[in-house]
JSON list of C-alpha atoms in Angstrom, two decimals:
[
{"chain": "A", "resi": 1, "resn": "UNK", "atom": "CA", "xyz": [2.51, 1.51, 23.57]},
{"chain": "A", "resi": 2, "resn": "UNK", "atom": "CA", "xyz": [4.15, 5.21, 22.69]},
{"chain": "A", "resi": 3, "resn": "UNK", "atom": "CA", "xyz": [3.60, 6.70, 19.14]},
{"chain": "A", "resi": 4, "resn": "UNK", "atom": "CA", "xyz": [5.89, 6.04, 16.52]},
{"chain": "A", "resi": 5, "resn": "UNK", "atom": "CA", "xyz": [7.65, 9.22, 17.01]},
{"chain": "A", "resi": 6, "resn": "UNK", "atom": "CA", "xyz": [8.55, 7.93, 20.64]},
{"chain": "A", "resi": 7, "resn": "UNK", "atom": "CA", "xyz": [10.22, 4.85, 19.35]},
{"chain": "A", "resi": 8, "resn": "UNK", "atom": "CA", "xyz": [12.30, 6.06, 16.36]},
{"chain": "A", "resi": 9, "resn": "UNK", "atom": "CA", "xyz": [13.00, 9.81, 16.80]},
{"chain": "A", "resi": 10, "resn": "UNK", "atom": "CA", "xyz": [14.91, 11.24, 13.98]},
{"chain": "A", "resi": 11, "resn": "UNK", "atom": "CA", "xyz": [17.16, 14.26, 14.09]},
{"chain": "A", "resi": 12, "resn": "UNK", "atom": "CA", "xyz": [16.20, 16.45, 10.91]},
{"chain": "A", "resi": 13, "resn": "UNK", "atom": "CA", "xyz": [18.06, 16.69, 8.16]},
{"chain": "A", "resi": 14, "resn": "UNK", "atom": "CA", "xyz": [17.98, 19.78, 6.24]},
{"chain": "A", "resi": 15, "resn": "UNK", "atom": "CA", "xyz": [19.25, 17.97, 2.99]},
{"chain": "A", "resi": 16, "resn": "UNK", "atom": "CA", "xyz": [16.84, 15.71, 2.88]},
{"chain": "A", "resi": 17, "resn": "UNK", "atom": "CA", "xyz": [14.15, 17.67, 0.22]},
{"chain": "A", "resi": 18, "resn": "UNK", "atom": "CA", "xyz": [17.34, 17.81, -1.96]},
{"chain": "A", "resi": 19, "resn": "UNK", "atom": "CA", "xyz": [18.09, 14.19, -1.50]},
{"chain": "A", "resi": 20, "resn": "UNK", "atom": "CA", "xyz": [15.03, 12.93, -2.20]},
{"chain": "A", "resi": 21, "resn": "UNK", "atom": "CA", "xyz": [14.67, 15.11, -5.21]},
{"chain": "A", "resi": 22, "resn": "UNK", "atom": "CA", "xyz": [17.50, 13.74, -6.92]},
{"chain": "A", "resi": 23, "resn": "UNK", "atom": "CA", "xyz": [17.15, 10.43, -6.49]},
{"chain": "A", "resi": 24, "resn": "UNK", "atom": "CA", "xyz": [15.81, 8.10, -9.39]},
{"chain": "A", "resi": 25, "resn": "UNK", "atom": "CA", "xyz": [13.84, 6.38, -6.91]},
{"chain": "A", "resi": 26, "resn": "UNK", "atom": "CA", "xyz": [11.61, 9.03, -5.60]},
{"chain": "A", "resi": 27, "resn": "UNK", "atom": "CA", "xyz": [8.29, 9.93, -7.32]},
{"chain": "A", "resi": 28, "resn": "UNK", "atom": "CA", "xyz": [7.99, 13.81, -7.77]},
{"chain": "A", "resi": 29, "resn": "UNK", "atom": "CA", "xyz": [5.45, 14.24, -10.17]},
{"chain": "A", "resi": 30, "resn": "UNK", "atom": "CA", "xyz": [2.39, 12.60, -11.14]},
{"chain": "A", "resi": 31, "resn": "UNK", "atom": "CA", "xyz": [2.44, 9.99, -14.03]},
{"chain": "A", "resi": 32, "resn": "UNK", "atom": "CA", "xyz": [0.26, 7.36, -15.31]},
{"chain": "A", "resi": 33, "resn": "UNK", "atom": "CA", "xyz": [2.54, 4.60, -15.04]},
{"chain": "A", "resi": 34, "resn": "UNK", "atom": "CA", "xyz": [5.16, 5.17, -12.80]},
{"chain": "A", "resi": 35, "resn": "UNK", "atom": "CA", "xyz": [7.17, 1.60, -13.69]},
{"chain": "A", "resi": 36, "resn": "UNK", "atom": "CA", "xyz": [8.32, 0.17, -16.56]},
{"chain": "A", "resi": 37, "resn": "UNK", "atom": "CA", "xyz": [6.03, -3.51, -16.60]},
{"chain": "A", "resi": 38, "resn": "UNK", "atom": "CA", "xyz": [2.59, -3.64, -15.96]},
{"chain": "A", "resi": 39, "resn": "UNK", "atom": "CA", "xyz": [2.95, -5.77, -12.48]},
{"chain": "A", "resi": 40, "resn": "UNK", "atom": "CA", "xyz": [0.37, -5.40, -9.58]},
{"chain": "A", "resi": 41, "resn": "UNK", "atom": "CA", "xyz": [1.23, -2.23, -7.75]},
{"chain": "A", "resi": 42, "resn": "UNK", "atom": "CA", "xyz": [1.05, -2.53, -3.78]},
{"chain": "A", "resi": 43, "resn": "UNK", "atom": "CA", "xyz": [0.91, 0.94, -1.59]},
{"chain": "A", "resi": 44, "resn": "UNK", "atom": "CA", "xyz": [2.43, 1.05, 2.03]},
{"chain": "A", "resi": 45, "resn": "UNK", "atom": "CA", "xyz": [1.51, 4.07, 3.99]},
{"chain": "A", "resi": 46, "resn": "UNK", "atom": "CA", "xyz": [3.95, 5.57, 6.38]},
{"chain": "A", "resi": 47, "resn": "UNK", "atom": "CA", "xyz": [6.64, 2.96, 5.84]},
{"chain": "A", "resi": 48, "resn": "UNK", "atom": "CA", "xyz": [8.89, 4.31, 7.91]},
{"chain": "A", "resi": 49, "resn": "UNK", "atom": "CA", "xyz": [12.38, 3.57, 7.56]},
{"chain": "A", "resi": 50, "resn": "UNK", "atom": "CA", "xyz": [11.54, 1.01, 5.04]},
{"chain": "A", "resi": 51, "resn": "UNK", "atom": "CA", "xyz": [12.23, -2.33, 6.01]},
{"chain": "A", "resi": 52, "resn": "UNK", "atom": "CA", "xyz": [8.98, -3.52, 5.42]},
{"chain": "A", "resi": 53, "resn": "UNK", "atom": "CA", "xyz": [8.79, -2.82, 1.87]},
{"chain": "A", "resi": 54, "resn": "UNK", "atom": "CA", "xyz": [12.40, -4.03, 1.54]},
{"chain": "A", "resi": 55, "resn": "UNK", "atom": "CA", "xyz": [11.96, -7.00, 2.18]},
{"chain": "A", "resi": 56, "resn": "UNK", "atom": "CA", "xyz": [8.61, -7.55, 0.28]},
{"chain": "A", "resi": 57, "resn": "UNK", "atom": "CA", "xyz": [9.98, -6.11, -2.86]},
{"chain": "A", "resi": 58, "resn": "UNK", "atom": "CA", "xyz": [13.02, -8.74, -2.63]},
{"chain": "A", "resi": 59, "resn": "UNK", "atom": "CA", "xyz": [10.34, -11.40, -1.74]},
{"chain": "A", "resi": 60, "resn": "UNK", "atom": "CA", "xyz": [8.06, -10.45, -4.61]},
{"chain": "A", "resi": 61, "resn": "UNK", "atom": "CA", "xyz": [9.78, -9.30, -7.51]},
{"chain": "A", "resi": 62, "resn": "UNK", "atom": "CA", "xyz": [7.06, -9.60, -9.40]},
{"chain": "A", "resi": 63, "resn": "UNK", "atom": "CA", "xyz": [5.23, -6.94, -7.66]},
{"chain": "A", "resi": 64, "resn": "UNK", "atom": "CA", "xyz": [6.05, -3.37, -7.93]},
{"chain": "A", "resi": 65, "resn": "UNK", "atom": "CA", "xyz": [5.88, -1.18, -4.73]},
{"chain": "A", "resi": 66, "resn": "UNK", "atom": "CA", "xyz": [5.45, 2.24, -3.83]},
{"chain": "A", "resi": 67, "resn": "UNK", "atom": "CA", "xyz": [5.87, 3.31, 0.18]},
{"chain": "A", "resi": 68, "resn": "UNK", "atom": "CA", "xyz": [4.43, 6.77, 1.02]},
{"chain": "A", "resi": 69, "resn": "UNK", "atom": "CA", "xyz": [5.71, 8.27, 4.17]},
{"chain": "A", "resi": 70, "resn": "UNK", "atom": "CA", "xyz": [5.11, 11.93, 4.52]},
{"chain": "A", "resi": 71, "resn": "UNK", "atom": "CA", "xyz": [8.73, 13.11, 6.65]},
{"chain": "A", "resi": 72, "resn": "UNK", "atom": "CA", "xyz": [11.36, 13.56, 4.24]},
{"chain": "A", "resi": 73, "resn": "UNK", "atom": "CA", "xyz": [13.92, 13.18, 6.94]},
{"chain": "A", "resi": 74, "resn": "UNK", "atom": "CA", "xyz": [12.44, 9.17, 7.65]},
{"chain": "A", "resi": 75, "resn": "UNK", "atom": "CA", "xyz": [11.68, 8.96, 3.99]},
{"chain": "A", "resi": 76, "resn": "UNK", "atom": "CA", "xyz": [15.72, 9.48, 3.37]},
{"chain": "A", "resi": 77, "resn": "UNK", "atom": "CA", "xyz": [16.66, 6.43, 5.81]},
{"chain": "A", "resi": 78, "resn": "UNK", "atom": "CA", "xyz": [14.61, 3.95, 3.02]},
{"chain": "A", "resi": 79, "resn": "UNK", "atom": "CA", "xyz": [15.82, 5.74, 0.51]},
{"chain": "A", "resi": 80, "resn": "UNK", "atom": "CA", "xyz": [19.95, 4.76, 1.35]},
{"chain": "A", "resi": 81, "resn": "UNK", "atom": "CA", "xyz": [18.69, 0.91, 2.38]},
{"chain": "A", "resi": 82, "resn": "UNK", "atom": "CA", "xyz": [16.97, 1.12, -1.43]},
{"chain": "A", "resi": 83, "resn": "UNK", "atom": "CA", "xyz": [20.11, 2.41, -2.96]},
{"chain": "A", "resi": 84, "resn": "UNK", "atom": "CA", "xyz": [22.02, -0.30, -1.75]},
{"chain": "A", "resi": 85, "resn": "UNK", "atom": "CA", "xyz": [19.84, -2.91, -2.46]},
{"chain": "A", "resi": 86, "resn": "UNK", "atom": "CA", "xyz": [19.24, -1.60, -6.10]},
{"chain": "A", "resi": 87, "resn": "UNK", "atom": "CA", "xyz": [16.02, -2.86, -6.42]},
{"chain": "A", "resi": 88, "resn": "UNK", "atom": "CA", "xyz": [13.79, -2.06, -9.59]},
{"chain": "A", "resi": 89, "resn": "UNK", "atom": "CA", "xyz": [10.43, -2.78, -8.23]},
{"chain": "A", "resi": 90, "resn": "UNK", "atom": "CA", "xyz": [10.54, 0.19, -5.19]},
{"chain": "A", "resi": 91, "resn": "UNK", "atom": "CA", "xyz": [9.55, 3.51, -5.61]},
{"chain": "A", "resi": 92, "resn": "UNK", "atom": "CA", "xyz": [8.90, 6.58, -2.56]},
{"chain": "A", "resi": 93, "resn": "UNK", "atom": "CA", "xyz": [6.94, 9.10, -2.37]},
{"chain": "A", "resi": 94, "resn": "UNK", "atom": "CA", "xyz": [6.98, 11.98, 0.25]},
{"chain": "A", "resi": 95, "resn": "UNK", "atom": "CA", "xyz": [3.63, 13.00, 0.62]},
{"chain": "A", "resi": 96, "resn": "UNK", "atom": "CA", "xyz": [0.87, 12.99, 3.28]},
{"chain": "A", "resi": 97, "resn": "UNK", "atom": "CA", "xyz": [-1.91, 9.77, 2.61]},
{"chain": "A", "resi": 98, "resn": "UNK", "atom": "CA", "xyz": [-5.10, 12.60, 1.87]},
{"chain": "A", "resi": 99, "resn": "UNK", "atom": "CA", "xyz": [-2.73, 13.33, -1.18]},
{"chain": "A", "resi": 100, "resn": "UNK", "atom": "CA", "xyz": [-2.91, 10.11, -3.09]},
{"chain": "A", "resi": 101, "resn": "UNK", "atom": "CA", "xyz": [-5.60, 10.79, -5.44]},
{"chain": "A", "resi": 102, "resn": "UNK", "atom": "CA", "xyz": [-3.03, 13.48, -7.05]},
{"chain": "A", "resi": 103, "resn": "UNK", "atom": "CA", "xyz": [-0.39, 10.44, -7.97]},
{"chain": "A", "resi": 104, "resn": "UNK", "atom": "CA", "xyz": [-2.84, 7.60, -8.47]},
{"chain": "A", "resi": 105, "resn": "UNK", "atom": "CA", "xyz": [-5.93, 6.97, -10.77]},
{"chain": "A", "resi": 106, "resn": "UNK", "atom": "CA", "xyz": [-8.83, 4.94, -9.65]},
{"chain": "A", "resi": 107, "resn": "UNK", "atom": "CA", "xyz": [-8.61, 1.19, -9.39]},
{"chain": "A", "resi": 108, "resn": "UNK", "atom": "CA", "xyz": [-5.08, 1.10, -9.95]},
{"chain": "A", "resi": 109, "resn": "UNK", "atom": "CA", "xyz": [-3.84, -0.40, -6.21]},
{"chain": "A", "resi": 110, "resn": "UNK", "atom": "CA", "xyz": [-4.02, -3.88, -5.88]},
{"chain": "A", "resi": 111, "resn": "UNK", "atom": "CA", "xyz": [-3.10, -3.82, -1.94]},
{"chain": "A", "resi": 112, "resn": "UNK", "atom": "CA", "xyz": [-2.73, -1.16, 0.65]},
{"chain": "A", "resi": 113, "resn": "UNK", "atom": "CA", "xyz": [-0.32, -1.62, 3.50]},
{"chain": "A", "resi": 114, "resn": "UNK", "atom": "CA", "xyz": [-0.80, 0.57, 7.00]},
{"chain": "A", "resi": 115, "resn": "UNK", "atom": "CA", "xyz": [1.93, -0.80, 9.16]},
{"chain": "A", "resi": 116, "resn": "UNK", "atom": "CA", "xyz": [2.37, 0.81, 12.28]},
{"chain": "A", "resi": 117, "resn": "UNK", "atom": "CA", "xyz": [0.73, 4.14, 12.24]},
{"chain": "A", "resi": 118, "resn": "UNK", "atom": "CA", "xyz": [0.35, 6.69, 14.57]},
{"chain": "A", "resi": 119, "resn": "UNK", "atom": "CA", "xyz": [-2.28, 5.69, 16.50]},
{"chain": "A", "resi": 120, "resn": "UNK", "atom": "CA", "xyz": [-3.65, 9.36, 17.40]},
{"chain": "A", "resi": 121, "resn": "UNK", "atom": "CA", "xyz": [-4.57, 8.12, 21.25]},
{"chain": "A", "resi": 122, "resn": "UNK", "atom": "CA", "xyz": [-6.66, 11.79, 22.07]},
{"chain": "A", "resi": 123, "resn": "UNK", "atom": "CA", "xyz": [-9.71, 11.17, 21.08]},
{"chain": "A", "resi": 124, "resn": "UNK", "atom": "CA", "xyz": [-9.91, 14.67, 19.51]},
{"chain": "A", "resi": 125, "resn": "UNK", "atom": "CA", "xyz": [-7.46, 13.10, 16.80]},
{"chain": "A", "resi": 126, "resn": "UNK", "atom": "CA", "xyz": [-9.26, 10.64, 16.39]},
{"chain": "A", "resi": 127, "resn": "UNK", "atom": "CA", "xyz": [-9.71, 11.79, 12.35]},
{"chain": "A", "resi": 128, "resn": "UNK", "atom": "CA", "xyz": [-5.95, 12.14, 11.50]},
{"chain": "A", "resi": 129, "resn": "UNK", "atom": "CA", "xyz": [-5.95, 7.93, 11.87]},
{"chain": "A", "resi": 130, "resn": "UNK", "atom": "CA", "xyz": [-5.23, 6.43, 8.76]},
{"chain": "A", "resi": 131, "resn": "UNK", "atom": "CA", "xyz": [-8.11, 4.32, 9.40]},
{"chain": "A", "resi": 132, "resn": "UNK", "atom": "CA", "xyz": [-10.98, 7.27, 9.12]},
{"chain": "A", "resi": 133, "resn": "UNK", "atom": "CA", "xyz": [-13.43, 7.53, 6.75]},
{"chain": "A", "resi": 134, "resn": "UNK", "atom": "CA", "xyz": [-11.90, 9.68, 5.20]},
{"chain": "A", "resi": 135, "resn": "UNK", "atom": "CA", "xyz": [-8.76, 7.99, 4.18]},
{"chain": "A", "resi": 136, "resn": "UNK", "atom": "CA", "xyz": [-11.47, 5.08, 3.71]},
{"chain": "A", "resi": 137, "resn": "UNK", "atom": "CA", "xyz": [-12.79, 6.86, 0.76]},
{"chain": "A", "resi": 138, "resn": "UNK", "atom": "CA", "xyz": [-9.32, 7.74, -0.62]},
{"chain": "A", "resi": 139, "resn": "UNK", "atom": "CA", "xyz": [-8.03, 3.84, -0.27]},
{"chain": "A", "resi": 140, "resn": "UNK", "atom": "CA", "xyz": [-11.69, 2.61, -1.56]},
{"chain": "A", "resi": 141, "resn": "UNK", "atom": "CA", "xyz": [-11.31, 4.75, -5.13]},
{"chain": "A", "resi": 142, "resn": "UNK", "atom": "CA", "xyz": [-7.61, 3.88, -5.77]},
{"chain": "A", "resi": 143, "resn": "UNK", "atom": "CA", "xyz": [-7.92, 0.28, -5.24]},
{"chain": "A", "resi": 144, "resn": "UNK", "atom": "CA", "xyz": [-8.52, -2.36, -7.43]},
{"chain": "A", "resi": 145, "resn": "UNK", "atom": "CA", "xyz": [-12.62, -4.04, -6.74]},
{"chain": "A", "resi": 146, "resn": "UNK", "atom": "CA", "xyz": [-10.98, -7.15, -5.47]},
{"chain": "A", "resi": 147, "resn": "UNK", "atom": "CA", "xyz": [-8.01, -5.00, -3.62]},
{"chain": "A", "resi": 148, "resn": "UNK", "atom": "CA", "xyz": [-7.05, -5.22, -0.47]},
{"chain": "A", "resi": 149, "resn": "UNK", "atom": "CA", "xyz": [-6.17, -3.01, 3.12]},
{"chain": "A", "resi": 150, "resn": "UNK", "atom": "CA", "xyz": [-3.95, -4.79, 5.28]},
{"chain": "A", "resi": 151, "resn": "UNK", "atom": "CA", "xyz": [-3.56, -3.22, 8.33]},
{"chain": "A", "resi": 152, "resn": "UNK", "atom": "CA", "xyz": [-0.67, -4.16, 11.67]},
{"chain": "A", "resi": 153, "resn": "UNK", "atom": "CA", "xyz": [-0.36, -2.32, 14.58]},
{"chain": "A", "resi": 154, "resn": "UNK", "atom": "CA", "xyz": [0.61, -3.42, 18.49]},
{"chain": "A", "resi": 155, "resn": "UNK", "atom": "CA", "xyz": [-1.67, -0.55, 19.70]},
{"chain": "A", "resi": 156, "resn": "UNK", "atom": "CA", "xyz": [-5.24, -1.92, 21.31]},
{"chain": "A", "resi": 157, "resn": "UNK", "atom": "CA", "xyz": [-6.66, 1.13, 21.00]},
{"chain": "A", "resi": 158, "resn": "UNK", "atom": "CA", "xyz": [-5.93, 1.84, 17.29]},
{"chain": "A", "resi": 159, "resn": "UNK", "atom": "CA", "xyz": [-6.71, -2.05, 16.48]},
{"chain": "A", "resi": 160, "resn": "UNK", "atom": "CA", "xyz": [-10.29, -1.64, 18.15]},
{"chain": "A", "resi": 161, "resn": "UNK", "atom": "CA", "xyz": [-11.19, 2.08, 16.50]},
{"chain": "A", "resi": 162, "resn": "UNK", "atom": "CA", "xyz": [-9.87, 0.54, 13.04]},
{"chain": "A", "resi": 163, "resn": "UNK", "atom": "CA", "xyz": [-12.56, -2.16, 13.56]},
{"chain": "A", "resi": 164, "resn": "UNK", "atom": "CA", "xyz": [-15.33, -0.17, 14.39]},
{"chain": "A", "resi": 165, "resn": "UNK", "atom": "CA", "xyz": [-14.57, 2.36, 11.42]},
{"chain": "A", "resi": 166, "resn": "UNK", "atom": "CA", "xyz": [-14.07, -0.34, 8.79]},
{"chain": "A", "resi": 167, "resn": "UNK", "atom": "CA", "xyz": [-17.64, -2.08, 10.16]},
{"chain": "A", "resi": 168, "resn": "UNK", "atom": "CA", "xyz": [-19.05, 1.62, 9.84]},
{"chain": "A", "resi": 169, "resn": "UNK", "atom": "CA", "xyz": [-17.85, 2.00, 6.55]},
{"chain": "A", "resi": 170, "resn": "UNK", "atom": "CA", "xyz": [-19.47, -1.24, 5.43]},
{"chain": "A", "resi": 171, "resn": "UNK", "atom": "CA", "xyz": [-16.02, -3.44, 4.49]},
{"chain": "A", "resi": 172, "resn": "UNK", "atom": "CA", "xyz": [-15.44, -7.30, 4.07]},
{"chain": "A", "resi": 173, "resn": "UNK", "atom": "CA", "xyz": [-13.25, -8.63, 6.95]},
{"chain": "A", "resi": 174, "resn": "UNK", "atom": "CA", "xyz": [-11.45, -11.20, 5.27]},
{"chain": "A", "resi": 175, "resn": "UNK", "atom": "CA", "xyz": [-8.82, -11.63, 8.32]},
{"chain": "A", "resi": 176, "resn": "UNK", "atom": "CA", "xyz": [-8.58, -10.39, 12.01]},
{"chain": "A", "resi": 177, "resn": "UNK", "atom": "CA", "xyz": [-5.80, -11.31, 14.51]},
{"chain": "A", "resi": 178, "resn": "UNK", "atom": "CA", "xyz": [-5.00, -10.36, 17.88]},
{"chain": "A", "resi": 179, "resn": "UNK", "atom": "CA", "xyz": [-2.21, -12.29, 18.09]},
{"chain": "A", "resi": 180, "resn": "UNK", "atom": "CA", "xyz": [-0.31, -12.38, 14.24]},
{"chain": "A", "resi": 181, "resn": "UNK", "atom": "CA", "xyz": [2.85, -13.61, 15.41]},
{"chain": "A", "resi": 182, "resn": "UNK", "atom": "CA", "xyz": [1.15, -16.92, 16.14]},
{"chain": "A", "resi": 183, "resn": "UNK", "atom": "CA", "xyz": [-1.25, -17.11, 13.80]},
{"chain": "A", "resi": 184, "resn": "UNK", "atom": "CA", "xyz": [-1.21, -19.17, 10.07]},
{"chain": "A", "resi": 185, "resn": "UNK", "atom": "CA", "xyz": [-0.66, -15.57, 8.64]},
{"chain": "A", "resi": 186, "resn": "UNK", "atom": "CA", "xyz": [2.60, -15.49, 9.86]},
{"chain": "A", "resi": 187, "resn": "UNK", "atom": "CA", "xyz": [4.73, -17.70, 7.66]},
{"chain": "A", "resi": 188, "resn": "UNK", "atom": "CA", "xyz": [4.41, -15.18, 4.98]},
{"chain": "A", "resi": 189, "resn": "UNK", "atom": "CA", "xyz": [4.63, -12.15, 7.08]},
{"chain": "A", "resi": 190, "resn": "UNK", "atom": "CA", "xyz": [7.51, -9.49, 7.10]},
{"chain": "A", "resi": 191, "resn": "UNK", "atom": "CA", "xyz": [8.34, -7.61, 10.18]},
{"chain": "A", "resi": 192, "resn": "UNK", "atom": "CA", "xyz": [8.67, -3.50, 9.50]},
{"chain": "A", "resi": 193, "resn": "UNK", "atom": "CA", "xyz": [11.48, -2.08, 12.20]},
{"chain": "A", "resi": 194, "resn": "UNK", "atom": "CA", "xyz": [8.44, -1.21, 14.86]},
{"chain": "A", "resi": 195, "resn": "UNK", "atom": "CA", "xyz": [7.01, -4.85, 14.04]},
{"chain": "A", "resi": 196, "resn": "UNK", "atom": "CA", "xyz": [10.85, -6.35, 15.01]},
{"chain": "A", "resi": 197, "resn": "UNK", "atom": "CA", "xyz": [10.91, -3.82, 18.21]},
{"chain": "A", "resi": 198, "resn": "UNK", "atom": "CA", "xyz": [7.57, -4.51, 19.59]},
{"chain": "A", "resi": 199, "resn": "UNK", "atom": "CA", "xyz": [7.97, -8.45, 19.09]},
{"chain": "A", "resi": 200, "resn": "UNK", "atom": "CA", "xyz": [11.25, -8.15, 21.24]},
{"chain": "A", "resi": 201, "resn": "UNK", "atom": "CA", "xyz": [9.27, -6.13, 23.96]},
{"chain": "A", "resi": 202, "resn": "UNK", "atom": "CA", "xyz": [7.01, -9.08, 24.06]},
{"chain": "A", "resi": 203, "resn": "UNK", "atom": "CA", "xyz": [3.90, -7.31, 22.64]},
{"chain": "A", "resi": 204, "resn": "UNK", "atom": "CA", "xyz": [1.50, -8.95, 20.62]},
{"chain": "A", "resi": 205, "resn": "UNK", "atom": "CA", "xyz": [1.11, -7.66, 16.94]},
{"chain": "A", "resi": 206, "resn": "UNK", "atom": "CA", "xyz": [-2.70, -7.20, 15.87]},
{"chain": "A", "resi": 207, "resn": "UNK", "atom": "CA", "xyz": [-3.88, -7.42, 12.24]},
{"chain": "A", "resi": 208, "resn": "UNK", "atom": "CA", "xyz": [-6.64, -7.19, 10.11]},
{"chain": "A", "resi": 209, "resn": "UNK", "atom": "CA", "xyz": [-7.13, -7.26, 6.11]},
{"chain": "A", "resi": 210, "resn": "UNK", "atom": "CA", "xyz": [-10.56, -6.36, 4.52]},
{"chain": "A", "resi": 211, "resn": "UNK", "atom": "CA", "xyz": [-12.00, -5.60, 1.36]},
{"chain": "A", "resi": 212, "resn": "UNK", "atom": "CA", "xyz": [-14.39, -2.91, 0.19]},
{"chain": "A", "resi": 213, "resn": "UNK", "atom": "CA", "xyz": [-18.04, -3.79, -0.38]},
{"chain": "A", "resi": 214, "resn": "UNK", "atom": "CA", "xyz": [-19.67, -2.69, -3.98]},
{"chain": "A", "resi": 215, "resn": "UNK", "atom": "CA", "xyz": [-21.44, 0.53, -2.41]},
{"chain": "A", "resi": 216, "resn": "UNK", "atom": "CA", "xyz": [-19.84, 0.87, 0.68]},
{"chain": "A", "resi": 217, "resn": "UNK", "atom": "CA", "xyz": [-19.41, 4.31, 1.65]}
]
């Protein structure tokens, strides 16, 4: 399958910065607590236009949720669904994922979300996936010890790197599917917008969800 950019091209919007600053919803500084009740927080990473988290947030309210997606102009689309949905337990940030130390302390994530991400096909990009050791490391220090990384994508190729860098990194594998759409994980699962497109095309949906080992590095 294409990149994400491929499937949901968005012409830029040169208000979006201003938007986004504005808005009530939209995390522009760092705080300690960045919501009002001291729920489990859950991260997604590159959510996109935001459907994802949507519909979590409305399926969990007892869950707070921040998504991080680094293009304002995407980041703006979420913003409008989030407006209209008024929900009090979703928060954005526009920022790119090596970042996240700046905005979160240590052990404060109880589950990290990559849905869909670029998969970086060249293998000279192969370090910009959000699956690197280096992100890794980032995810590692701001989650909780018995946090979670639950990762989707419908691209082979990403799906198969993510596996050997989360064995080379020393993780748990608590769940791997090649086929999520017709697996037991799928009652509970909610479809992002590139989830909902890809299922259409007929393309299976891969997952996997580990847990960092005490030590791993």
């Amino acid at each position: 399958m294409k990149d994400r950019g491929h499937i949901l091209r968005l012409r830029n919007n040169p208000q979006a910065n201003k938007i986004l600053n504005e808005s009530k919803y939209v995390i522009n500084s760092s705080k300690d607590k960045y919501f009002v009740n001291n729920n489990p927080l859950h991260l997604e990473i590159g959510m996109g236009k935001g459907d994802f988290i949507i519909g979590m947030a409305k399926k969990y309210p007892h869950i707070n949720f921040i998504g991080v997606e680094k293009f304002a102009t995407v980041l703006v689309y979420a913003l409008k669904k989030i407006e209209t949905e008024q929900l009090t337990n979703v928060l954005l940030l526009n920022e790119d994922a090596l970042n996240l130390e700046n905005y979160f302390k240590p052990q404060t994530i109880a589950t990290i979300y990559l849905n869909f991400s670029d998969p970086w096909p060249k293998s000279r990009h192969y370090k910009r996936r959000l699956t690197y050791r280096d992100y890794l490391k980032i995810y590692q220090k701001i989650l909780v010890k018995d946090g979670f990384l639950k990762q989707k994508t419908d691209n082979k190729l990403l799906f198969e790197s993510s596996i050997l860098s989360f064995n080379d990194y020393g993780t748990n594998f608590e769940m791997i599917s090649v086929d999520l759409h017709q697996s037991k994980e799928a009652k509970d699962n909610v479809m992002s917008e590139y989830e909902k497109k890809f299922s259409r095309l007929g393309q299976p949906i891969y997952a996997i969800t580990i847990s960092f080992k005490k030590g791993s590095k």
